[in-house]
Amino acid sequence: MNRRLSALSVVSLLLAACAGTRPAPVEDRTSAPAAAAKSAPAATAAPAARAGFHVVSKGETLYSIALEYGQDWRDLIIWNRIENPNLIRVGQELRVAPPEGTVEVRPIVAPGAVESRPLEPAPQQPAAAAVAAPEAANSTLLKREPRGGVEAYSEEALARMKGTPLAAATPLPAAAATGSTPATPVVAPESSRSEDGIEWSWPAQGRIIGRFGEGSSKGLDVSGKLGDPVLAAAGGRVVYAGEAMRGYGKLVIIKHDNTYLSAYAHNSKILVQERDTVKRGQRIAELGDTDTEAGKPRLHFEIRRQGKPVDPLKYLPPR
């Protein structure tokens, strides 16, 4: 009996000891790969692009990246030493700002309409000399008269010397004397000047059928007929002329300075070449319907400030 009680006591003591002791932690090895998998994307995520650089995403082209940052796509080729502009990789980092110490040389375009002037002044016509010669001769005769007969010069005196009526001695108009017709003045398009000093005018004369910000529009849509003139909204240099950018059709991009670009899309015909210098109001293309959803002739016009689309109505003169 005593032995039995002693055994029960020992068992009770052992059970009490086990109940008061915390169990050792169990390492769950099956959860380790899952935890590693969750932390892996954070470790391998592509770093954000550095200032002045752009990381290429799917669907982007060198031309669209240049437009986004307001640069000439040729500059991107030079800055990044690209051999083939059609071969850029997703995830590739491209420089989109000039390297330090680079000075851009750009043409200076005076604002105003396109003017037509002769290369050399028109030679003096013989008619002018014929009119001037008798007057010079007659004035000489008046001066050589005897002192008693000298009289002050007048149209009447000149007419008496010639023996012609007074009307014949009336000087000819300037246009008739030179034998030229007055030049027709060139009327410049109505314009407005931005805060940055750029003079803007409307690129087409149709009505507005699409405004900035409507849906995904980054500019204005202006209606028109096939072949209507498309004009440069401001002076600058053509940095793109082609149809390699999806959604824009035949496109012209003009760089006005280091801040502003303007884009003219869906043209039926392009009349300028890349690197051409154009003036405000110059005809650069013909309105068309290339790569438009509705298939109706229209001009899609954008103004970009430092590559970012802005509302053109804030820059164009009011209608």
CSV table of N, CA, C and O in Angstrom, one decimal, residues 18-99:
chain,number,residue,atom,x,y,z
A,18,CYS,N,5.5,19.1,-15.5
A,18,CYS,CA,5.3,19.3,-16.9
A,18,CYS,C,4.3,20.4,-17.2
A,18,CYS,O,4.4,21.2,-18.1
A,19,ALA,N,3.3,20.5,-16.3
A,19,ALA,CA,2.3,21.6,-16.5
A,19,ALA,C,2.9,23.0,-16.3
A,19,ALA,O,2.5,23.9,-16.9
A,20,GLY,N,3.9,23.1,-15.5
A,20,GLY,CA,4.5,24.4,-15.2
A,20,GLY,C,5.6,24.8,-16.2
A,20,GLY,O,6.1,25.9,-16.1
A,21,THR,N,6.0,24.0,-17.0
A,21,THR,CA,7.1,24.2,-18.0
A,21,THR,C,6.5,24.6,-19.3
A,21,THR,O,5.7,23.9,-19.9
A,22,ARG,N,7.0,25.8,-20.0
A,22,ARG,CA,6.6,26.3,-21.3
A,22,ARG,C,7.2,25.4,-22.4
A,22,ARG,O,8.4,25.0,-22.3
A,23,PRO,N,6.4,25.0,-23.3
A,23,PRO,CA,7.0,24.1,-24.4
A,23,PRO,C,8.0,24.9,-25.3
A,23,PRO,O,7.9,26.1,-25.5
A,24,ALA,N,8.9,24.2,-25.7
A,24,ALA,CA,10.0,24.8,-26.6
A,24,ALA,C,9.3,25.2,-27.9
A,24,ALA,O,8.5,24.5,-28.4
A,25,PRO,N,9.8,26.3,-28.5
A,25,PRO,CA,9.2,26.8,-29.8
A,25,PRO,C,9.5,25.8,-30.9
A,25,PRO,O,10.6,25.2,-31.0
A,26,VAL,N,8.6,25.6,-31.8
A,26,VAL,CA,8.7,24.7,-32.9
A,26,VAL,C,9.0,25.5,-34.2
A,26,VAL,O,8.2,26.4,-34.5
A,27,GLU,N,10.0,25.2,-34.9
A,27,GLU,CA,10.4,26.0,-36.1
A,27,GLU,C,9.6,25.4,-37.3
A,27,GLU,O,9.7,24.2,-37.6
A,28,ASP,N,8.7,26.3,-37.9
A,28,ASP,CA,7.9,25.9,-39.0
A,28,ASP,C,8.7,26.1,-40.3
A,28,ASP,O,8.7,27.2,-40.9
A,29,ARG,N,9.3,25.0,-40.8
A,29,ARG,CA,10.2,25.2,-42.0
A,29,ARG,C,9.4,25.3,-43.3
A,29,ARG,O,9.8,25.8,-44.3
A,30,THR,N,8.1,24.9,-43.2
A,30,THR,CA,7.3,25.0,-44.4
A,30,THR,C,6.9,26.4,-44.7
A,30,THR,O,6.6,26.8,-45.9
A,31,SER,N,6.9,27.3,-43.7
A,31,SER,CA,6.5,28.7,-43.9
A,31,SER,C,7.7,29.6,-44.4
A,31,SER,O,7.5,30.7,-44.8
A,32,ALA,N,8.9,29.1,-44.3
A,32,ALA,CA,10.1,29.9,-44.7
A,32,ALA,C,10.1,30.3,-46.1
A,32,ALA,O,10.3,31.4,-46.5
A,33,PRO,N,9.8,29.3,-47.1
A,33,PRO,CA,9.8,29.7,-48.5
A,33,PRO,C,8.7,30.7,-48.8
A,33,PRO,O,8.9,31.6,-49.6
A,34,ALA,N,7.5,30.6,-48.2
A,34,ALA,CA,6.5,31.5,-48.4
A,34,ALA,C,6.9,32.9,-48.0
A,34,ALA,O,6.6,33.9,-48.7
A,35,ALA,N,7.5,33.0,-46.8
A,35,ALA,CA,7.9,34.3,-46.3
A,35,ALA,C,9.0,34.9,-47.2
A,35,ALA,O,9.0,36.1,-47.5
A,36,ALA,N,9.9,34.0,-47.7
A,36,ALA,CA,10.9,34.5,-48.6
A,36,ALA,C,10.3,35.0,-49.9
A,36,ALA,O,10.8,36.0,-50.5
A,37,ALA,N,9.3,34.2,-50.3
A,37,ALA,CA,8.6,34.6,-51.6
A,37,ALA,C,7.9,36.0,-51.5
A,37,ALA,O,7.9,36.8,-52.4
A,38,LYS,N,7.3,36.2,-50.3
A,38,LYS,CA,6.7,37.5,-50.1
A,38,LYS,C,7.7,38.7,-50.0
A,38,LYS,O,7.4,39.8,-50.5
A,39,SER,N,8.8,38.4,-49.4
A,39,SER,CA,9.8,39.5,-49.3
A,39,SER,C,10.7,39.6,-50.6
A,39,SER,O,11.3,40.6,-50.8
A,40,ALA,N,10.6,38.6,-51.5
A,40,ALA,CA,11.4,38.7,-52.7
A,40,ALA,C,11.1,39.9,-53.6
A,40,ALA,O,12.0,40.6,-54.1
A,41,PRO,N,9.8,40.1,-53.9
A,41,PRO,CA,9.5,41.3,-54.8
A,41,PRO,C,10.1,42.6,-54.3
A,41,PRO,O,10.6,43.4,-55.1
A,42,ALA,N,10.0,42.8,-53.0
A,42,ALA,CA,10.6,44.1,-52.5
A,42,ALA,C,12.1,44.2,-52.7
A,42,ALA,O,12.6,45.2,-52.9
A,43,ALA,N,12.7,43.0,-52.7
A,43,ALA,CA,14.2,43.1,-52.8
A,43,ALA,C,14.6,43.2,-54.3
A,43,ALA,O,15.6,43.8,-54.6
A,44,THR,N,13.7,42.6,-55.2
A,44,THR,CA,14.1,42.6,-56.6
A,44,THR,C,13.3,43.6,-57.4
A,44,THR,O,13.5,43.7,-58.6
A,45,ALA,N,12.5,44.5,-56.8
A,45,ALA,CA,11.7,45.5,-57.5
A,45,ALA,C,12.7,46.4,-58.2
A,45,ALA,O,13.7,46.8,-57.7
A,46,ALA,N,12.3,46.8,-59.5
A,46,ALA,CA,13.1,47.8,-60.2
A,46,ALA,C,13.2,49.1,-59.5
A,46,ALA,O,12.2,49.6,-59.1
A,47,PRO,N,14.4,49.7,-59.4
A,47,PRO,CA,14.5,51.0,-58.7
A,47,PRO,C,13.8,52.1,-59.5
A,47,PRO,O,13.7,52.0,-60.7
A,48,ALA,N,13.4,53.1,-58.8
A,48,ALA,CA,12.8,54.2,-59.5
A,48,ALA,C,13.9,54.9,-60.4
A,48,ALA,O,15.0,54.9,-60.0
A,49,ALA,N,13.4,55.5,-61.5
A,49,ALA,CA,14.3,56.2,-62.4
A,49,ALA,C,15.0,57.4,-61.7
A,49,ALA,O,14.3,58.1,-60.9
A,50,ARG,N,16.2,57.6,-61.9
A,50,ARG,CA,17.0,58.7,-61.4
A,50,ARG,C,16.5,60.0,-62.1
A,50,ARG,O,15.9,59.9,-63.1
A,51,ALA,N,16.8,61.1,-61.4
A,51,ALA,CA,16.5,62.4,-62.0
A,51,ALA,C,17.2,62.5,-63.3
A,51,ALA,O,18.4,62.3,-63.4
A,52,GLY,N,16.4,62.9,-64.4
A,52,GLY,CA,17.0,63.0,-65.7
A,52,GLY,C,17.1,61.8,-66.5
A,52,GLY,O,17.6,61.7,-67.6
A,53,PHE,N,16.5,60.7,-66.0
A,53,PHE,CA,16.5,59.4,-66.6
A,53,PHE,C,15.0,58.8,-66.7
A,53,PHE,O,14.2,59.3,-66.0
A,54,HIS,N,14.8,57.9,-67.6
A,54,HIS,CA,13.5,57.2,-67.7
A,54,HIS,C,13.7,55.7,-67.9
A,54,HIS,O,14.6,55.3,-68.7
A,55,VAL,N,12.9,54.9,-67.2
A,55,VAL,CA,13.0,53.5,-67.4
A,55,VAL,C,11.9,53.1,-68.4
A,55,VAL,O,10.7,53.4,-68.2
A,56,VAL,N,12.3,52.4,-69.4
A,56,VAL,CA,11.4,52.0,-70.5
A,56,VAL,C,10.4,51.0,-70.0
A,56,VAL,O,10.7,50.0,-69.4
A,57,SER,N,9.1,51.3,-70.4
A,57,SER,CA,8.0,50.4,-70.1
A,57,SER,C,7.5,49.7,-71.4
A,57,SER,O,7.9,50.1,-72.5
A,58,LYS,N,6.7,48.7,-71.2
A,58,LYS,CA,6.2,48.0,-72.4
A,58,LYS,C,5.3,48.9,-73.2
A,58,LYS,O,4.5,49.7,-72.8
A,59,GLY,N,5.5,48.8,-74.5
A,59,GLY,CA,4.8,49.6,-75.5
A,59,GLY,C,5.4,51.0,-75.8
A,59,GLY,O,4.9,51.6,-76.7
A,60,GLU,N,6.4,51.4,-75.1
A,60,GLU,CA,7.0,52.7,-75.4
A,60,GLU,C,8.0,52.6,-76.5
A,60,GLU,O,8.6,51.5,-76.7
A,61,THR,N,8.2,53.7,-77.2
A,61,THR,CA,9.2,53.8,-78.2
A,61,THR,C,10.1,55.0,-77.9
A,61,THR,O,9.7,55.8,-77.1
A,62,LEU,N,11.2,55.1,-78.6
A,62,LEU,CA,12.1,56.2,-78.4
A,62,LEU,C,11.4,57.5,-78.8
A,62,LEU,O,11.6,58.5,-78.1
A,63,TYR,N,10.5,57.5,-79.8
A,63,TYR,CA,9.9,58.7,-80.2
A,63,TYR,C,8.8,59.2,-79.2
A,63,TYR,O,8.7,60.3,-78.8
A,64,SER,N,8.1,58.2,-78.6
A,64,SER,CA,7.1,58.6,-77.6
A,64,SER,C,7.8,59.1,-76.3
A,64,SER,O,7.3,60.0,-75.6
A,65,ILE,N,8.9,58.5,-76.0
A,65,ILE,CA,9.6,58.9,-74.8
A,65,ILE,C,10.2,60.3,-75.0
A,65,ILE,O,10.1,61.2,-74.1
A,66,ALA,N,10.7,60.6,-76.2
A,66,ALA,CA,11.2,61.9,-76.5
A,66,ALA,C,10.1,63.0,-76.4
A,66,ALA,O,10.3,64.1,-75.8
A,67,LEU,N,8.9,62.6,-76.9
A,67,LEU,CA,7.7,63.5,-76.8
A,67,LEU,C,7.3,63.8,-75.4
A,67,LEU,O,7.0,64.9,-75.0
A,68,GLU,N,7.4,62.7,-74.6
A,68,GLU,CA,7.0,62.8,-73.2
A,68,GLU,C,7.8,63.8,-72.4
A,68,GLU,O,7.4,64.5,-71.5
A,69,TYR,N,9.1,63.9,-72.8
A,69,TYR,CA,10.0,64.7,-72.0
A,69,TYR,C,10.4,66.0,-72.8
A,69,TYR,O,11.3,66.7,-72.4
A,70,GLY,N,9.8,66.2,-73.9
A,70,GLY,CA,10.0,67.4,-74.7
A,70,GLY,C,11.4,67.5,-75.3
A,70,GLY,O,12.0,68.6,-75.3
A,71,GLN,N,11.9,66.4,-75.8
A,71,GLN,CA,13.2,66.3,-76.3
A,71,GLN,C,13.2,65.9,-77.8
A,71,GLN,O,12.2,65.3,-78.3
A,72,ASP,N,14.3,66.1,-78.5
A,72,ASP,CA,14.5,65.6,-79.8
A,72,ASP,C,15.0,64.2,-79.7
A,72,ASP,O,15.9,63.9,-79.0
A,73,TRP,N,14.3,63.2,-80.4
A,73,TRP,CA,14.7,61.8,-80.3
A,73,TRP,C,16.1,61.6,-80.7
A,73,TRP,O,16.8,60.7,-80.2
A,74,ARG,N,16.7,62.5,-81.6
A,74,ARG,CA,18.1,62.3,-82.0
A,74,ARG,C,19.0,62.6,-80.8
A,74,ARG,O,20.1,62.0,-80.6
A,75,ASP,N,18.6,63.5,-79.9
A,75,ASP,CA,19.4,63.8,-78.7
A,75,ASP,C,19.5,62.6,-77.8
A,75,ASP,O,20.5,62.3,-77.2
A,76,LEU,N,18.3,61.9,-77.7
A,76,LEU,CA,18.3,60.7,-76.9
A,76,LEU,C,19.2,59.6,-77.4
A,76,LEU,O,19.9,58.9,-76.6
A,77,ILE,N,19.3,59.5,-78.7
A,77,ILE,CA,20.3,58.6,-79.3
A,77,ILE,C,21.7,58.9,-79.0
A,77,ILE,O,22.5,58.1,-78.6
A,78,ILE,N,22.0,60.2,-79.0
A,78,ILE,CA,23.4,60.7,-78.7
A,78,ILE,C,23.7,60.5,-77.3
A,78,ILE,O,24.8,59.9,-76.9
A,79,TRP,N,22.8,60.9,-76.4
A,79,TRP,CA,23.0,60.9,-75.0
A,79,TRP,C,23.2,59.4,-74.5
A,79,TRP,O,23.9,59.2,-73.5
A,80,ASN,N,22.5,58.5,-75.1
A,80,ASN,CA,22.5,57.1,-74.6
A,80,ASN,C,23.3,56.2,-75.5
A,80,ASN,O,23.3,55.0,-75.3
A,81,ARG,N,23.9,56.7,-76.6
A,81,ARG,CA,24.8,56.0,-77.5
A,81,ARG,C,24.0,54.8,-78.1
A,81,ARG,O,24.5,53.6,-78.0
A,82,ILE,N,22.8,55.0,-78.6
A,82,ILE,CA,21.9,54.0,-79.1
A,82,ILE,C,22.3,53.8,-80.6
A,82,ILE,O,22.3,54.8,-81.4
A,83,GLU,N,22.5,52.6,-81.0
A,83,GLU,CA,22.9,52.3,-82.4
A,83,GLU,C,21.6,52.1,-83.2
A,83,GLU,O,21.6,52.6,-84.4
A,84,ASN,N,20.6,51.5,-82.7
A,84,ASN,CA,19.3,51.3,-83.4
A,84,ASN,C,18.2,51.9,-82.6
A,84,ASN,O,17.8,51.3,-81.6
A,85,PRO,N,17.5,53.0,-83.0
A,85,PRO,CA,16.5,53.6,-82.2
A,85,PRO,C,15.2,52.7,-82.1
A,85,PRO,O,14.4,52.9,-81.3
A,86,ASN,N,15.1,51.7,-83.0
A,86,ASN,CA,14.0,50.8,-82.9
A,86,ASN,C,14.2,49.6,-81.9
A,86,ASN,O,13.3,48.8,-81.7
A,87,LEU,N,15.4,49.5,-81.3
A,87,LEU,CA,15.7,48.4,-80.4
A,87,LEU,C,16.0,49.0,-79.0
A,87,LEU,O,17.2,49.3,-78.7
A,88,ILE,N,15.0,49.2,-78.3
A,88,ILE,CA,15.2,49.6,-76.8
A,88,ILE,C,14.4,48.5,-76.0
A,88,ILE,O,13.4,48.0,-76.4
A,89,ARG,N,14.9,48.2,-74.8
A,89,ARG,CA,14.4,47.1,-74.0
A,89,ARG,C,13.6,47.6,-72.9
A,89,ARG,O,13.8,48.7,-72.3
A,90,VAL,N,12.6,46.8,-72.5
A,90,VAL,CA,11.8,47.1,-71.3
A,90,VAL,C,12.7,47.0,-70.1
A,90,VAL,O,13.5,46.1,-69.9
A,91,GLY,N,12.7,48.0,-69.3
A,91,GLY,CA,13.5,48.1,-68.1
A,91,GLY,C,14.8,48.9,-68.4
A,91,GLY,O,15.6,49.2,-67.4
A,92,GLN,N,15.1,49.2,-69.6
A,92,GLN,CA,16.3,49.9,-69.9
A,92,GLN,C,16.2,51.4,-69.4
A,92,GLN,O,15.2,52.0,-69.6
A,93,GLU,N,17.3,51.9,-68.8
A,93,GLU,CA,17.3,53.2,-68.3
A,93,GLU,C,17.9,54.2,-69.4
A,93,GLU,O,19.0,53.9,-69.9
A,94,LEU,N,17.1,55.2,-69.7
A,94,LEU,CA,17.6,56.1,-70.8
A,94,LEU,C,17.7,57.5,-70.2
A,94,LEU,O,16.9,58.0,-69.4
A,95,ARG,N,18.7,58.2,-70.6
A,95,ARG,CA,18.9,59.6,-70.2
A,95,ARG,C,18.0,60.4,-71.0
A,95,ARG,O,18.0,60.4,-72.3
A,96,VAL,N,17.2,61.3,-70.4
A,96,VAL,CA,16.2,62.1,-71.1
A,96,VAL,C,16.4,63.6,-70.8
A,96,VAL,O,15.6,64.4,-71.2
A,97,ALA,N,17.6,63.9,-70.2
A,97,ALA,CA,17.9,65.3,-70.0
A,97,ALA,C,19.4,65.5,-70.4
A,97,ALA,O,20.2,64.5,-70.3
A,98,PRO,N,19.8,66.6,-70.9
A,98,PRO,CA,21.1,66.8,-71.4
A,98,PRO,C,22.2,66.5,-70.3
A,98,PRO,O,21.9,66.9,-69.1
A,99,PRO,N,23.3,65.9,-70.6
A,99,PRO,CA,24.3,65.7,-69.6
A,99,PRO,C,24.8,67.1,-69.1
A,99,PRO,O,24.7,68.1,-69.8
